[in-house]
Tab-separated table of N, CA and C in Angstrom:
chain	number	residue	atom	x	y	z
D	1	MET	N	-134.308	146.093	18.620
D	1	MET	CA	-133.311	146.299	18.119
D	1	MET	C	-132.564	147.032	20.357
D	2	ASP	N	-131.812	146.136	20.516
D	2	ASP	CA	-131.443	146.341	21.688
D	2	ASP	C	-130.778	147.291	22.511
D	3	GLY	N	-130.259	148.678	21.466
D	3	GLY	CA	-129.552	149.968	21.959
D	3	GLY	C	-129.584	150.910	20.757
D	4	PHE	N	-128.490	151.134	20.705
D	4	PHE	CA	-128.951	152.751	19.758
D	4	PHE	C	-127.244	152.705	19.464
D	5	HIS	N	-126.733	152.888	18.227
D	5	HIS	CA	-125.173	152.900	17.947
D	5	HIS	C	-124.390	154.744	18.022
D	6	LEU	N	-124.053	155.019	18.383
D	6	LEU	CA	-123.488	156.434	18.753
D	6	LEU	C	-121.694	156.345	18.574
D	7	LYS	N	-121.679	158.102	17.531
D	7	LYS	CA	-120.562	158.206	17.920
D	7	LYS	C	-119.606	158.293	18.913
D	8	TYR	N	-120.664	159.507	19.393
D	8	TYR	CA	-120.270	159.778	20.999
D	8	TYR	C	-121.826	159.957	21.665
D	9	LEU	N	-121.743	160.244	22.818
D	9	LEU	CA	-122.709	159.863	23.534
D	9	LEU	C	-122.190	161.069	24.322
D	10	ILE	N	-122.908	162.124	24.942
D	10	ILE	CA	-122.527	162.734	26.053
D	10	ILE	C	-123.618	162.627	27.438
D	11	LEU	N	-123.005	162.756	28.285
D	11	LEU	CA	-124.578	162.964	29.285
D	11	LEU	C	-124.012	163.799	30.352
D	12	ILE	N	-124.550	165.116	29.966
D	12	ILE	CA	-124.094	166.273	30.924
D	12	ILE	C	-125.058	166.745	32.195
D	13	ILE	N	-124.604	165.894	32.997
D	13	ILE	CA	-125.094	165.958	34.580
D	13	ILE	C	-125.397	167.303	34.860
D	14	ASP	N	-124.523	168.051	35.660
D	14	ASP	CA	-124.859	169.280	35.198
D	14	ASP	C	-123.461	170.314	34.714
D	15	LYS	N	-123.236	171.360	34.827
D	15	LYS	CA	-122.432	171.882	34.515
D	15	LYS	C	-121.068	171.791	35.028
D	16	HIS	N	-120.835	170.726	35.645
D	16	HIS	CA	-119.678	170.564	36.163
D	16	HIS	C	-119.067	168.994	35.603
D	17	HIS	N	-120.527	167.945	35.664
D	17	HIS	CA	-119.876	166.777	35.339
D	17	HIS	C	-120.272	166.376	33.864
D	18	ALA	N	-119.643	166.378	32.778
D	18	ALA	CA	-120.293	165.595	31.350
D	18	ALA	C	-118.841	164.588	31.542
D	19	PHE	N	-119.896	163.707	30.780
D	19	PHE	CA	-119.107	161.942	30.831
D	19	PHE	C	-119.313	161.314	29.636
D	20	TRP	N	-118.142	161.011	28.471
D	20	TRP	CA	-118.215	160.547	27.281
D	20	TRP	C	-117.752	158.873	26.721
D	21	VAL	N	-118.223	158.916	26.166
D	21	VAL	CA	-118.642	157.647	25.789
D	21	VAL	C	-118.233	157.182	23.676
D	22	GLU	N	-117.505	157.072	23.595
D	22	GLU	CA	-116.887	157.284	22.253
D	22	GLU	C	-116.699	155.503	21.942
D	23	ASP	N	-117.480	155.875	20.131
D	23	ASP	CA	-117.810	154.874	19.344
D	23	ASP	C	-118.374	153.061	20.360
D	24	PHE	N	-119.317	153.875	20.753
D	24	PHE	CA	-119.659	152.475	21.327
D	24	PHE	C	-121.609	152.450	20.829
D	25	PHE	N	-121.439	150.870	20.627
D	25	PHE	CA	-123.073	150.153	20.552
D	25	PHE	C	-123.023	150.260	21.530
D	26	VAL	N	-124.575	151.209	22.331
D	26	VAL	CA	-124.854	151.393	23.717
D	26	VAL	C	-126.408	150.713	23.776
D	27	ASN	N	-126.441	149.352	24.798
D	27	ASN	CA	-127.891	150.132	25.052
D	27	ASN	C	-127.995	150.085	26.738
D	28	LYS	N	-129.432	149.852	26.735
D	28	LYS	CA	-130.007	150.349	28.534
D	28	LYS	C	-129.267	149.680	29.496
D	29	SER	N	-128.682	148.438	29.202
D	29	SER	CA	-127.785	148.115	30.575
D	29	SER	C	-126.896	148.635	30.368
D	30	GLU	N	-126.201	149.289	29.419
D	30	GLU	CA	-124.259	149.183	29.634
D	30	GLU	C	-124.717	151.306	29.826
D	31	LEU	N	-126.009	151.505	29.208
D	31	LEU	CA	-125.952	153.130	29.742
D	31	LEU	C	-126.027	152.980	30.978
D	32	ILE	N	-126.873	152.601	31.840
D	32	ILE	CA	-126.879	152.300	33.096
D	32	ILE	C	-125.846	152.337	33.889
D	33	GLU	N	-125.404	150.576	33.923
D	33	GLU	CA	-123.395	151.042	33.854
D	33	GLU	C	-122.781	151.655	34.210
D	34	HIS	N	-122.921	152.902	32.893
D	34	HIS	CA	-122.045	153.797	32.703
D	34	HIS	C	-122.107	154.810	33.824
D	35	ILE	N	-123.627	155.139	34.083
D	35	ILE	CA	-124.185	156.273	34.847
D	35	ILE	C	-123.598	155.962	35.806
D	36	ALA	N	-123.493	154.583	36.423
D	36	ALA	CA	-124.083	154.580	38.139
D	36	ALA	C	-122.388	154.324	38.148
D	37	LYS	N	-121.709	153.609	37.557
D	37	LYS	CA	-119.961	154.107	37.721
D	37	LYS	C	-119.232	155.657	37.577
D	38	HIS	N	-119.630	156.403	36.537
D	38	HIS	CA	-119.080	157.623	36.585
D	38	HIS	C	-119.808	158.438	37.492
D	39	ALA	N	-120.884	158.622	37.823
D	39	ALA	CA	-122.206	159.242	38.652
D	39	ALA	C	-122.014	158.842	40.445
D	40	ASP	N	-120.950	157.816	40.730
D	40	ASP	CA	-120.453	156.945	41.995
D	40	ASP	C	-121.904	156.804	42.107
D	41	ILE	N	-123.093	155.726	41.916
D	41	ILE	CA	-124.020	155.456	42.359
D	41	ILE	C	-124.338	154.073	42.154
D	42	SER	N	-125.630	153.357	42.628
D	42	SER	CA	-125.854	151.933	41.733
D	42	SER	C	-126.607	152.074	41.733
D	43	LYS	N	-125.688	150.872	40.515
D	43	LYS	CA	-126.953	150.394	39.350
D	43	LYS	C	-128.294	150.760	39.297
D	44	ALA	N	-128.915	150.166	40.903
D	44	ALA	CA	-129.814	150.242	41.053
D	44	ALA	C	-130.503	151.404	40.607
D	45	ALA	N	-129.853	152.459	41.662
D	45	ALA	CA	-130.064	154.008	41.424
D	45	ALA	C	-129.755	154.647	40.236
D	46	ALA	N	-128.928	154.173	39.523
D	46	ALA	CA	-129.104	154.536	37.752
D	46	ALA	C	-130.109	154.650	37.096
D	47	ALA	N	-130.520	153.023	37.160
D	47	ALA	CA	-131.430	152.210	36.434
D	47	ALA	C	-132.669	153.426	36.771
D	48	ARG	N	-132.794	153.704	38.437
D	48	ARG	CA	-134.012	154.032	38.829
D	48	ARG	C	-133.987	155.586	37.937
D	49	ALA	N	-132.495	156.813	37.727
D	49	ALA	CA	-132.775	157.774	37.427
D	49	ALA	C	-133.399	157.509	35.891
D	50	LEU	N	-132.694	156.705	35.062
D	50	LEU	CA	-133.226	156.395	33.639
D	50	LEU	C	-134.393	156.155	33.533
D	51	GLU	N	-135.016	155.516	34.305
D	51	GLU	CA	-136.352	154.863	33.787
D	51	GLU	C	-137.275	156.552	33.908
D	52	ALA	N	-136.286	157.316	35.256
D	52	ALA	CA	-137.613	158.562	35.613
D	52	ALA	C	-137.437	159.392	34.976
D	53	THR	N	-136.479	159.830	34.166
D	53	THR	CA	-135.814	160.120	32.614
D	53	THR	C	-136.992	160.239	31.612
D	54	VAL	N	-136.445	158.679	31.400
D	54	VAL	CA	-137.025	158.350	30.166
D	54	VAL	C	-138.678	158.534	29.855
D	55	GLY	N	-139.483	157.836	31.513
D	55	GLY	CA	-141.013	158.378	31.777
D	55	GLY	C	-141.252	159.670	32.117
D	56	ALA	N	-140.090	161.168	32.285
D	56	ALA	CA	-140.773	162.064	32.423
D	56	ALA	C	-140.774	162.399	30.564
D	57	VAL	N	-140.207	162.033	29.985
D	57	VAL	CA	-139.503	162.922	28.625
D	57	VAL	C	-141.267	162.076	27.788
D	58	LYS	N	-141.251	160.906	28.061
D	58	LYS	CA	-142.715	160.204	27.232
D	58	LYS	C	-144.021	161.149	27.889
D	59	THR	N	-143.854	161.353	29.757
D	59	THR	CA	-145.629	161.842	29.744
D	59	THR	C	-145.168	163.216	29.076
D	60	THR	N	-144.059	164.096	29.144
D	60	THR	CA	-144.365	165.233	28.438
D	60	THR	C	-144.900	165.652	26.938
D	61	LEU	N	-143.848	164.452	26.330
D	61	LEU	CA	-144.776	164.863	24.831
D	61	LEU	C	-146.005	164.212	24.741
D	62	LYS	N	-146.807	162.858	25.683
D	62	LYS	CA	-147.995	162.133	25.176
D	62	LYS	C	-148.061	163.660	25.549
D	63	LYS	N	-147.922	164.833	26.351
D	63	LYS	CA	-148.878	165.474	26.162
D	63	LYS	C	-149.006	166.563	25.525
D	64	GLY	N	-148.055	166.871	24.693
D	64	GLY	CA	-147.952	167.142	23.652
D	64	GLY	C	-146.691	168.988	23.889
D	65	GLY	N	-145.914	168.263	24.946
D	65	GLY	CA	-144.993	169.841	25.427
D	65	GLY	C	-143.342	169.064	25.020
D	66	THR	N	-142.518	169.575	25.326
D	66	THR	CA	-141.182	169.600	24.970
D	66	THR	C	-140.108	169.043	26.244
D	67	VAL	N	-138.853	168.952	25.911
D	67	VAL	CA	-138.844	168.351	27.433
D	67	VAL	C	-136.841	169.129	26.638
D	68	SER	N	-136.450	170.158	26.904
D	68	SER	CA	-135.037	171.197	26.554
D	68	SER	C	-134.117	170.235	27.565
D	69	LEU	N	-133.369	169.518	27.458
D	69	LEU	CA	-131.848	170.123	28.094
D	69	LEU	C	-131.133	170.605	27.295
D	70	VAL	N	-130.504	171.645	28.033
D	70	VAL	CA	-129.240	172.792	27.669
D	70	VAL	C	-128.227	171.610	27.684
D	71	GLY	N	-127.888	172.136	26.159
D	71	GLY	CA	-126.723	171.853	26.051
D	71	GLY	C	-126.632	170.275	25.419
D	72	PHE	N	-127.695	169.433	26.391
D	72	PHE	CA	-127.706	168.476	25.108
D	72	PHE	C	-128.723	168.580	23.615
D	73	GLY	N	-130.001	168.860	23.705
D	73	GLY	CA	-131.484	169.028	22.853
D	73	GLY	C	-132.366	168.982	23.169
D	74	THR	N	-133.273	169.296	22.707
D	74	THR	CA	-134.548	168.907	22.755
D	74	THR	C	-136.242	167.981	22.280
D	75	PHE	N	-136.378	166.844	23.064
D	75	PHE	CA	-137.155	166.343	22.457
D	75	PHE	C	-138.468	167.356	22.720
D	76	ALA	N	-139.705	166.385	20.840
D	76	ALA	CA	-140.603	167.094	21.253
D	76	ALA	C	-141.914	166.813	20.142
D	77	VAL	N	-142.461	166.629	19.856
D	77	VAL	CA	-143.658	166.120	19.397
D	77	VAL	C	-143.913	166.794	17.773
D	78	THR	N	-143.786	166.176	16.871
D	78	THR	CA	-145.101	167.025	15.651
D	78	THR	C	-145.814	165.942	14.650
D	79	LYS	N	-146.480	166.573	13.637
D	79	LYS	CA	-147.065	165.979	13.640
D	79	LYS	C	-147.163	165.440	12.010
D	80	ARG	N	-147.063	164.242	11.780
D	80	ARG	CA	-147.109	164.085	10.535
D	80	ARG	C	-148.448	163.843	9.718
D	81	ALA	N	-148.231	164.306	8.586
D	81	ALA	CA	-149.513	164.217	7.789
D	81	ALA	C	-149.783	163.319	7.138
D	82	ALA	N	-151.691	162.733	6.970
D	82	ALA	CA	-152.034	161.971	5.990
D	82	ALA	C	-151.325	161.587	4.666
D	83	ARG	N	-151.250	160.254	4.256
D	83	ARG	CA	-150.287	160.663	3.096
D	83	ARG	C	-150.736	159.395	2.160
D	84	THR	N	-150.899	158.560	1.020
D	84	THR	CA	-150.754	157.754	0.106
D	84	THR	C	-149.472	157.306	-0.137
D	85	GLY	N	-149.544	155.782	-0.058
D	85	GLY	CA	-148.159	155.189	-0.200
D	85	GLY	C	-148.746	154.307	-1.058
D	86	ARG	N	-147.456	153.360	-1.350
D	86	ARG	CA	-147.673	152.030	-1.585
D	86	ARG	C	-147.558	151.292	-1.202
D	87	ASN	N	-148.583	149.938	-1.499
D	87	ASN	CA	-147.880	148.721	-0.995
D	87	ASN	C	-146.597	147.755	-1.983
D	88	PRO	N	-145.321	147.871	-0.755
D	88	PRO	CA	-144.355	147.446	-1.819
D	88	PRO	C	-144.469	145.967	-2.312
D	89	ARG	N	-145.368	145.107	-1.902
D	89	ARG	CA	-145.836	143.928	-3.053
D	89	ARG	C	-146.029	144.358	-4.354
D	90	THR	N	-148.026	144.894	-4.103
D	90	THR	CA	-148.457	144.600	-5.253
D	90	THR	C	-148.178	146.111	-5.994
D	91	GLY	N	-148.183	147.205	-5.367
D	91	GLY	CA	-147.753	148.804	-5.953
D	91	GLY	C	-149.382	149.313	-5.858
D	92	ALA	N	-150.317	148.199	-4.644
D	92	ALA	CA	-151.242	149.104	-4.943
D	92	ALA	C	-151.549	150.794	-4.093
D	93	ALA	N	-151.393	151.338	-4.782
D	93	ALA	CA	-151.968	153.008	-3.249
D	93	ALA	C	-152.861	152.717	-1.601
D	94	ILE	N	-151.510	153.107	-0.872
D	94	ILE	CA	-152.682	152.465	0.325
D	94	ILE	C	-152.703	154.208	0.976
D	95	LYS	N	-153.601	154.573	2.376
D	95	LYS	CA	-153.752	155.048	2.505
D	95	LYS	C	-153.072	155.193	4.378
D	96	ILE	N	-151.859	156.253	4.120
D	96	ILE	CA	-151.146	156.107	5.808
D	96	ILE	C	-151.732	157.606	6.063
D	97	LYS	N	-152.325	157.265	7.852
D	97	LYS	CA	-153.265	157.962	8.176
D	97	LYS	C	-152.174	158.686	9.308
D	98	SER	N	-152.299	159.836	9.466
D	98	SER	CA	-151.181	161.358	10.139
D	98	SER	C	-151.047	160.577	11.914
D	99	ALA	N	-149.853	161.343	12.219
D	99	ALA	CA	-149.356	160.903	13.192
D	99	ALA	C	-148.458	161.506	14.088
D	100	LYS	N	-149.019	161.460	15.229
D	100	LYS	CA	-147.490	162.577	15.997
D	100	LYS	C	-146.719	161.689	16.414
D	101	VAL	N	-145.198	162.386	15.870
D	101	VAL	CA	-144.464	161.180	15.693
D	101	VAL	C	-143.196	162.388	16.553
D	102	PRO	N	-142.223	161.676	17.245
D	102	PRO	CA	-141.610	161.731	18.103
D	102	PRO	C	-140.028	163.096	17.736
D	103	LYS	N	-139.345	163.508	18.054
D	103	LYS	CA	-138.340	164.112	17.045
D	103	LYS	C	-137.232	164.915	17.997
D	104	PHE	N	-135.959	164.610	17.605
D	104	PHE	CA	-134.933	165.434	18.300
D	104	PHE	C	-133.905	166.466	17.849
D	105	ARG	N	-133.416	167.249	18.338
D	105	ARG	CA	-133.247	168.453	17.958
D	105	ARG	C	-132.096	168.734	18.739
D	106	PRO	N	-130.591	168.679	18.807
D	106	PRO	CA	-129.611	168.223	19.027
D	106	PRO	C	-129.309	170.147	19.813
D	107	GLY	N	-128.707	169.964	20.283
D	107	GLY	CA	-128.693	171.130	21.243
D	107	GLY	C	-126.831	171.989	20.981
D	108	LYS	N	-126.686	172.798	21.244
D	108	LYS	CA	-125.403	173.099	20.326
D	108	LYS	C	-124.278	172.728	20.843
D	109	ALA	N	-124.052	172.900	22.486
D	109	ALA	CA	-122.729	171.887	22.977
D	109	ALA	C	-122.559	170.364	22.372
D	110	LEU	N	-123.856	169.692	21.555
D	110	LEU	CA	-123.968	168.171	21.976
D	110	LEU	C	-123.244	168.497	20.088
D	111	LYS	N	-123.821	169.517	19.283
D	111	LYS	CA	-123.215	169.834	17.991
D	111	LYS	C	-122.276	169.861	18.107
D	112	GLU	N	-121.113	170.575	18.359
D	112	GLU	CA	-120.018	171.462	18.947
D	112	GLU	C	-119.432	169.998	19.510
D	113	ALA	N	-119.895	169.402	20.282
D	113	ALA	CA	-118.654	168.233	20.885
D	113	ALA	C	-118.715	167.053	19.117
D	114	LEU	N	-119.660	166.719	18.618
D	114	LEU	CA	-119.310	166.293	17.308
D	114	LEU	C	-118.096	166.460	16.620
D	115	ASN	N	-117.787	167.470	16.143
D	115	ASN	CA	-116.939	167.788	15.398
D	115	ASN	C	-115.609	169.450	15.677
């Protein structure tokens, strides 16, 4: 999948700037274009900013930390326990290893903006 579907995407740059994209299928290049247009920066600068942000989130999560963006939400890592699953073709039991999985918990302002 090249993008993600959002009912509302709110980009809160600081307490004075919030940008909305409503009911769109947004992929990375469209998000970069939107950031560039509304932040009055070049697409190249917007792409670098987005890459830096995503990279910082990945690095922090990989180290076991959390990333909180006030008004937007919190990214964290949780551990999913090992479990037994079923092979859908054969019905045979299979062991599924434990795994670290990323989680996102939306912030109060984001929740309020959607309702």
